[in-house]
XYZ file of C-alpha atoms in Angstrom:
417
model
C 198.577 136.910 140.921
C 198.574 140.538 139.880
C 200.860 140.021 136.853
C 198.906 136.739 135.778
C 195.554 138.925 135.614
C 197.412 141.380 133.919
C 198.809 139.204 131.172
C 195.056 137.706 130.674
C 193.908 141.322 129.904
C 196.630 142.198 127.690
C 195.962 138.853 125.835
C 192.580 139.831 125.653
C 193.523 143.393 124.423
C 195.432 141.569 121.615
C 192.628 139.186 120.275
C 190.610 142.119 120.428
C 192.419 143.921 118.029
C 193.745 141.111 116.521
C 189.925 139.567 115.730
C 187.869 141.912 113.856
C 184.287 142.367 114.797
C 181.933 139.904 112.324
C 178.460 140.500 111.495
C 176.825 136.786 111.859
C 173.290 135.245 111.046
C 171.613 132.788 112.555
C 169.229 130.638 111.340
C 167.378 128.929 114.236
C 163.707 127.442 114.975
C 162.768 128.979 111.009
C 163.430 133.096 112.257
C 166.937 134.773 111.516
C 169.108 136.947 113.588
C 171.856 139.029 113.393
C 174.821 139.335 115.992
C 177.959 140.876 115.949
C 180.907 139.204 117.623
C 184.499 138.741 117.402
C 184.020 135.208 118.760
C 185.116 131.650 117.029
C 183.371 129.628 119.106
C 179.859 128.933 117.448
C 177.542 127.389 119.983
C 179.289 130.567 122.255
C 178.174 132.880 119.473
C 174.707 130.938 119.178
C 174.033 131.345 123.138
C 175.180 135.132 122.736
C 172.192 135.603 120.763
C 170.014 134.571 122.737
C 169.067 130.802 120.835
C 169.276 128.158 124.120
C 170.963 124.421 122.389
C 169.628 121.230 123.808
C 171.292 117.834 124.268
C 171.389 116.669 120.417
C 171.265 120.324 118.837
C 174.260 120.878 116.026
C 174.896 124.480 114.855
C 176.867 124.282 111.626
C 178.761 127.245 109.906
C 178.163 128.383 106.496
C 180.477 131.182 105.830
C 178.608 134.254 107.489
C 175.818 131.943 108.527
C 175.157 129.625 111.873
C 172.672 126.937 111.013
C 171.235 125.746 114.020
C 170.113 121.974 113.618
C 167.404 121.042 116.040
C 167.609 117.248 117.042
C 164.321 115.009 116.856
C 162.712 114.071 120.343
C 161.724 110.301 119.525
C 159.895 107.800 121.607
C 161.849 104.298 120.064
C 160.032 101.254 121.013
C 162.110 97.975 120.072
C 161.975 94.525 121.553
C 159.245 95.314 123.844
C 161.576 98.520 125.567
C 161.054 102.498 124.862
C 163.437 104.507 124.684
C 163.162 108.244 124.959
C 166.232 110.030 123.364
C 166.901 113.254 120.854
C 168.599 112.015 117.157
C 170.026 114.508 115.103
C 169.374 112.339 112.370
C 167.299 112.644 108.962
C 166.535 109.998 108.255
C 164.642 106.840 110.466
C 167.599 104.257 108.908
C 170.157 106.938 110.247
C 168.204 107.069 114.003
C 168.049 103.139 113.815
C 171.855 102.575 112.985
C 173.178 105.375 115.785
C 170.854 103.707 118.106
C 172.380 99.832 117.379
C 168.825 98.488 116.438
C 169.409 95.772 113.268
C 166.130 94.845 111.016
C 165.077 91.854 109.924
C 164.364 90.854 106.253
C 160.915 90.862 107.085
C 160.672 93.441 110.400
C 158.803 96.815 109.274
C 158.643 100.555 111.044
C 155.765 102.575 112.192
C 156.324 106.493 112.699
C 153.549 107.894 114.652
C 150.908 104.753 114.113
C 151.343 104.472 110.176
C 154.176 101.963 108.641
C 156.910 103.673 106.663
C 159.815 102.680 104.970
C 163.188 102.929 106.680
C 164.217 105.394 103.987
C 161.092 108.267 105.253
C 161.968 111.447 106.722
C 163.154 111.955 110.424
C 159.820 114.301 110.936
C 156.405 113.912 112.652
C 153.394 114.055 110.954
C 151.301 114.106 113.794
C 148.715 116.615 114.285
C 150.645 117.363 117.536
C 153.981 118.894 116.855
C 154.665 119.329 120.229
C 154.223 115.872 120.882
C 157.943 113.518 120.618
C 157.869 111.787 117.373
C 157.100 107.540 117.918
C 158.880 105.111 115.702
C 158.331 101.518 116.779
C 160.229 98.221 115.016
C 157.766 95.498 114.184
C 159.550 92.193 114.333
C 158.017 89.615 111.756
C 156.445 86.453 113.748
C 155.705 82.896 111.658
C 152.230 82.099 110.988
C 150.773 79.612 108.689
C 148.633 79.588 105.951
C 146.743 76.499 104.728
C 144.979 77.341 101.393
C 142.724 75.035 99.334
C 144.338 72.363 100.940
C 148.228 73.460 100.153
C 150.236 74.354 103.760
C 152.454 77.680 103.649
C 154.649 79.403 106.242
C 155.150 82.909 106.017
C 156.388 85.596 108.222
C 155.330 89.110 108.604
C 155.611 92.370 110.892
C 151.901 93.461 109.724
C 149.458 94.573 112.188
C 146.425 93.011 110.719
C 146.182 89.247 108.968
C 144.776 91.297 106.342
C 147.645 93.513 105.109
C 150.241 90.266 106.142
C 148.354 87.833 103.237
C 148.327 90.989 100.506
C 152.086 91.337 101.119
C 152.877 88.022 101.054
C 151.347 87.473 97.177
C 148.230 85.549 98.753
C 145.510 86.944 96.189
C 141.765 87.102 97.730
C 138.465 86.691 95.551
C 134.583 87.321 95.687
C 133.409 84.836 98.017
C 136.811 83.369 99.302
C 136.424 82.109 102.835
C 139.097 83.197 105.664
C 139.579 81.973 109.213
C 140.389 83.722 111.018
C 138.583 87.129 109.833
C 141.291 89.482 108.050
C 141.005 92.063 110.209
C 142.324 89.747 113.330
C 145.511 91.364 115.244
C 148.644 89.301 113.375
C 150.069 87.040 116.294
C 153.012 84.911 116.613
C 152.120 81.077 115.553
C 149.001 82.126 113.754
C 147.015 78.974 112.150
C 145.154 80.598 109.003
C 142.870 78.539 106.600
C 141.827 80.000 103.142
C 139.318 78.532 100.936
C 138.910 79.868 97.690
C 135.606 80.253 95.918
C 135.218 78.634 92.342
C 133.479 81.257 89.388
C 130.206 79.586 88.473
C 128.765 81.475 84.849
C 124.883 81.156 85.181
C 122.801 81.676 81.653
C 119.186 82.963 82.977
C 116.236 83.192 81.043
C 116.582 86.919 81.493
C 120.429 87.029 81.348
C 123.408 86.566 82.861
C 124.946 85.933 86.374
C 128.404 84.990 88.035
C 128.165 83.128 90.945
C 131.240 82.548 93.313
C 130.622 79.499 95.325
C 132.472 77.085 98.235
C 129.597 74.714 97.503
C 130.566 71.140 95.869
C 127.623 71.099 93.474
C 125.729 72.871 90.938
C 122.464 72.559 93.090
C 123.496 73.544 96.526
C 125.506 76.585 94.439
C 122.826 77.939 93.230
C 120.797 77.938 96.303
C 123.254 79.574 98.285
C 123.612 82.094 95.456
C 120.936 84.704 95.995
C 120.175 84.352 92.718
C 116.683 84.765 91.373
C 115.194 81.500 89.748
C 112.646 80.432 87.915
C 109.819 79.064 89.483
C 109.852 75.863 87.495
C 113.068 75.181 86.019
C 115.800 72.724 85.259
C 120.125 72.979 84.873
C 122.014 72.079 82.566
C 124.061 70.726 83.649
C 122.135 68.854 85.999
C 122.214 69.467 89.912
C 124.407 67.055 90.885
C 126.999 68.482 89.110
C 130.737 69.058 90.728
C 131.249 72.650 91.199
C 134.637 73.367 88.870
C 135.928 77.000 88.438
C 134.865 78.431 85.275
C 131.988 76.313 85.050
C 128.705 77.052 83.186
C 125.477 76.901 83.711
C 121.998 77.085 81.871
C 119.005 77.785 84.131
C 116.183 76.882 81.905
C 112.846 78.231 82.656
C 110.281 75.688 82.434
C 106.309 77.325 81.710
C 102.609 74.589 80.881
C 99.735 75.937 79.576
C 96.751 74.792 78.175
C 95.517 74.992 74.538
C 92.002 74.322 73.590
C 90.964 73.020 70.616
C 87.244 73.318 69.230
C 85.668 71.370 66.448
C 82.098 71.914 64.835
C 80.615 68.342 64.391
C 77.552 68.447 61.870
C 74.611 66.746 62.435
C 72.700 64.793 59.693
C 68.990 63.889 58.835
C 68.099 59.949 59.186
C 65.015 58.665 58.466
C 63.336 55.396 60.438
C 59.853 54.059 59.852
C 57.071 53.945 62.727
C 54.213 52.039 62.086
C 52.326 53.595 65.186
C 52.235 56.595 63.360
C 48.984 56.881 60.912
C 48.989 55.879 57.084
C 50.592 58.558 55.070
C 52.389 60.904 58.170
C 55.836 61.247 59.288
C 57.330 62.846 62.603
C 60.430 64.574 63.183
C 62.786 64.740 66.408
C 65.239 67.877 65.621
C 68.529 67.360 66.473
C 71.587 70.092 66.469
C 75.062 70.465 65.884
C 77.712 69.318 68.275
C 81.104 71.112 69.108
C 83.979 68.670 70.194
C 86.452 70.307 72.512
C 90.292 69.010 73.023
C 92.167 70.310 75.899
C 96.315 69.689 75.518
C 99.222 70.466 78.059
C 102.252 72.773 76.054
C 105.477 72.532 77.485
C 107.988 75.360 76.731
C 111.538 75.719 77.398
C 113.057 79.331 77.369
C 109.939 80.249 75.385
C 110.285 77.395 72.579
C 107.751 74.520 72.775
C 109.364 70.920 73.427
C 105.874 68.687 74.042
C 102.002 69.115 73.359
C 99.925 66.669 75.017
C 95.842 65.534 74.758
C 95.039 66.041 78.257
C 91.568 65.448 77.929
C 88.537 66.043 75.484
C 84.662 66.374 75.520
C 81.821 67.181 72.890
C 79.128 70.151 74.709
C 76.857 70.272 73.326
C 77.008 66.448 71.931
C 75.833 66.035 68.166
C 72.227 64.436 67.750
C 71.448 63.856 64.201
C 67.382 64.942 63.286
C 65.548 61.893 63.077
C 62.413 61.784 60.312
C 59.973 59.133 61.786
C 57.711 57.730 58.596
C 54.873 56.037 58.574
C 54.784 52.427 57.907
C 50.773 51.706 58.639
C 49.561 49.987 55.372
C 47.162 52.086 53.100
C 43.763 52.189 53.577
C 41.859 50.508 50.406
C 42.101 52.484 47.066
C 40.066 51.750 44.111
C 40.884 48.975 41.525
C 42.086 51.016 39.170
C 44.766 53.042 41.353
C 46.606 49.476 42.869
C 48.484 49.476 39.717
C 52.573 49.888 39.737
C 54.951 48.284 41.898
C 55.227 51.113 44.546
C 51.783 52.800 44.150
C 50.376 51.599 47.412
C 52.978 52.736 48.972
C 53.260 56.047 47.058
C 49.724 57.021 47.675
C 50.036 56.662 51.014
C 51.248 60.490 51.776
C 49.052 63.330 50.988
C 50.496 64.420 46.999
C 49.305 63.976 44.054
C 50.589 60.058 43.711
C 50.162 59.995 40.395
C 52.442 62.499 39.528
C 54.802 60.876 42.383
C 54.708 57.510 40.717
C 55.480 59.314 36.908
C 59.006 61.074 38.804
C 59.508 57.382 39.928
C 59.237 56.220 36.220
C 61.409 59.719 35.106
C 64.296 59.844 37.792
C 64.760 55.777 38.117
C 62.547 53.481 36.486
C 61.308 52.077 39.151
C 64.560 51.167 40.372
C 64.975 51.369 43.721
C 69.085 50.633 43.625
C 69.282 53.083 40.797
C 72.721 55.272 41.705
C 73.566 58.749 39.752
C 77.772 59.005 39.559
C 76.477 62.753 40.902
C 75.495 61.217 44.294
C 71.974 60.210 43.201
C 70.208 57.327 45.270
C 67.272 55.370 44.800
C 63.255 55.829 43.135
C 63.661 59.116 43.591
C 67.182 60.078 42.790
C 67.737 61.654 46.270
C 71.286 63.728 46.900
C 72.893 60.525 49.295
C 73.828 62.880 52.014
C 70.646 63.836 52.735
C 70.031 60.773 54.618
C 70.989 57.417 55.657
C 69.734 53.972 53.933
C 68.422 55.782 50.827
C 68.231 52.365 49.103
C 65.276 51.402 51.104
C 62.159 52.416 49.005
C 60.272 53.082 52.161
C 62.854 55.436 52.986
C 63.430 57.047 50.119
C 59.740 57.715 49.145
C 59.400 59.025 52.595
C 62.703 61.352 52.249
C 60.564 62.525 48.928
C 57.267 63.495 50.227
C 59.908 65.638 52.978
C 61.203 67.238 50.211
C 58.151 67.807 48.734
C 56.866 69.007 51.542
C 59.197 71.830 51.508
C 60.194 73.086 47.946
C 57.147 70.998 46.345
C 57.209 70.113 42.487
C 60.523 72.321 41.900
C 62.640 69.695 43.769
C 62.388 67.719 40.528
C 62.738 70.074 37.622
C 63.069 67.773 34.638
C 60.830 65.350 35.749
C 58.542 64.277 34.851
């Protein structure tokens, strides 16, 4: 026993002098130290320093250099089981293979709550360093899709239905319906129903709206819309329309009002006999002007008229023509030698010089009681015919005269006689 312990120290001796003392650095947990050591063994060397290895841990020589390689502490969920181990891995594909765990076309990862790709780095991003690193396999589960009608089957490892339809190409618009909501926990067997909305382009009177819409028809599109109408209005197309994407439609605002019309209606000057009234005398009942009023209904379209209608109409005040009452009373007896002439008695009945009358009778008509001027002359006295009605009538006209006369005297008849 003596000589074997013997022969271990001079072996000793020998590597001793045989093995030159190295100066090494190691590189461990991101600080560097320097030992020196005539040792081969690396981990031996590693452990001399002072650096404790774990289960996992790989120390790998460069040259002068020990590299110490810390291994990952992972929590692997798969299938349903967790596994707690330390990879020395970089990468999750290399943990995954070492660990026997095969993916799916469709199965996903998820490092520390957020989904990664297969190809992503070996290292935590949590907040809590200290904490083991999670990577969980998502298997993909079936679920169906009907939409508009048209019956898919998919399969996806998503955690919401939300981020499962996106990857699967399913494109979502304003107003789409989805059942159930896309924020519902992806399951196994899923039943999902998708109804997309159709684009409805809505002209306004005050401009232009898109409407998205599940409805079947213009009307009930529209009055699901939110959209601000008219208050009298009509589409175009009309109401009953089928809904079809890309459809348009013209609200047209509807607006009545009233117009008023007003007329002035002249009044005129008529003259009627009275033989209550005394010999020679006339009365007059003053009339006035009337104003006529039309009321219509104007309907506009979009600010452009399309109808005018007479609603109704009414004269205020009404027109009342002046009426000249004359007397008709035969003349009281006159001397013999003023009876002469056709229209003298009748003539001298009203208070003016008769005889001068009767000599504008000869001068304006010749006695004539139909006598007509192409200037609008009537009767013995050559009266303007507007002046009154039934001019022909001597009685009238004579009496029409004296009213004149009456009023501008002699000068009514200035080339007469």
């Amino acid at each position: 026993m003596h000589a074997g312990a013997l022969a271990v120290l001079v072996l000793i001796a020998a590597l001793a002098v045989l093995v030159p003392l190295r100066a090494l650095h190691i590189s461990a947990d991101g600080l560097t130290i320097t030992v020196h050591s005539r040792n081969v063994d690396s981990d031996a060397v590693v452990q001399q320093a002072g650096v404790s290895l774990r289960t996992g841990d790989r120390v790998d020589r460069r040259g002068d250099a020990l590299v110490v390689s810390r291994a990952t502490d992972v929590v692997l969920s798969v299938d349903g089981n967790s596994y707690a181990v330390r990879a020395q891995a970089d990468t999750i594909a290399e943990l995954l293979d070492r660990a026997g765990v095969t993916l799916g076309a469709d199965d996903s990862v998820v490092r520390d709550g957020e989904f990664v790709a297969t190809a992503a780095s070996l290292v935590s991003t949590s907040a809590h360093a200290d904490q083991p690193l999670t990577i969980a396999v998502r298997r993909a589960v079936p679920f169906t899709v009907v939409e508009n009608g048209q019956q898919l089957s998919l399969r996806s490892s998503s955690a919401t239905l939300a981020v499962a339809l996106r990857d699967a190409g399913v494109r979502l618009g304003a107003g789409d319906e989805v059942e159930p909501s896309l924020d519902t926990p992806l399951t196994a067997g899923m039943d999902v129903h998708i109804d997309h909305a159709r684009e409805l382009v809505v002209t306004l009177p005050e401009g232009r709206s898109t409407v998205y819409t599940l409805a079947s028809t213009v009307g009930d599109a529209l009055a699901g819309s939110g959209v601000a109408l008219p208050a009298d209005y009509r589409l175009d197309p009309p109401a009953e329309t089928v809904v079809s994407a890309g459809l348009a439609v013209h609200v047209i605002g509807i607006t009545e009002q009233q117009d008023l019309e007003t007329e002035r209606i002249q009044s005129y000057v008529v003259y009627q006999p009275d033989p209550t009234l005394p010999h020679g005398t006339q009365h007059a009942v003053a009339g006035q002007d009337g104003v006529h009023y039309r009321q219509y209904k104007v309907i506009s379209e979009d600010g452009t008229q399309v109808s005018r209608q007479l609603a109704s109409e009414w004269d205020d005040p009404p027109t009342v023509d002046t009426v000249v009452y004359y007397s008709t009373a035969p003349a009281p007896p006159v001397a013999a030698h003023e009876s002469s002439g056709q229209w003298r008695d009748m003539v001298c009945s009203y208070d003016w010089d008769c005889n001068w009358a009767l000599a504008v009778i000869a001068c304006e008509s010749g006695g004539n009681p139909d006598a007509y001027n192409p200037q609008g002359y009537v009767g013995l006295f050559q009266i303007w015919e507007d002046y009154g009605a039934n001019l022909r009538d001597p009685a009238t006209n004579i009496a029409a005269a004296y009213s004149i006369y009456t009023s501008h005297g002699t000068s009514a008849w200035p080339n007469c006689p």
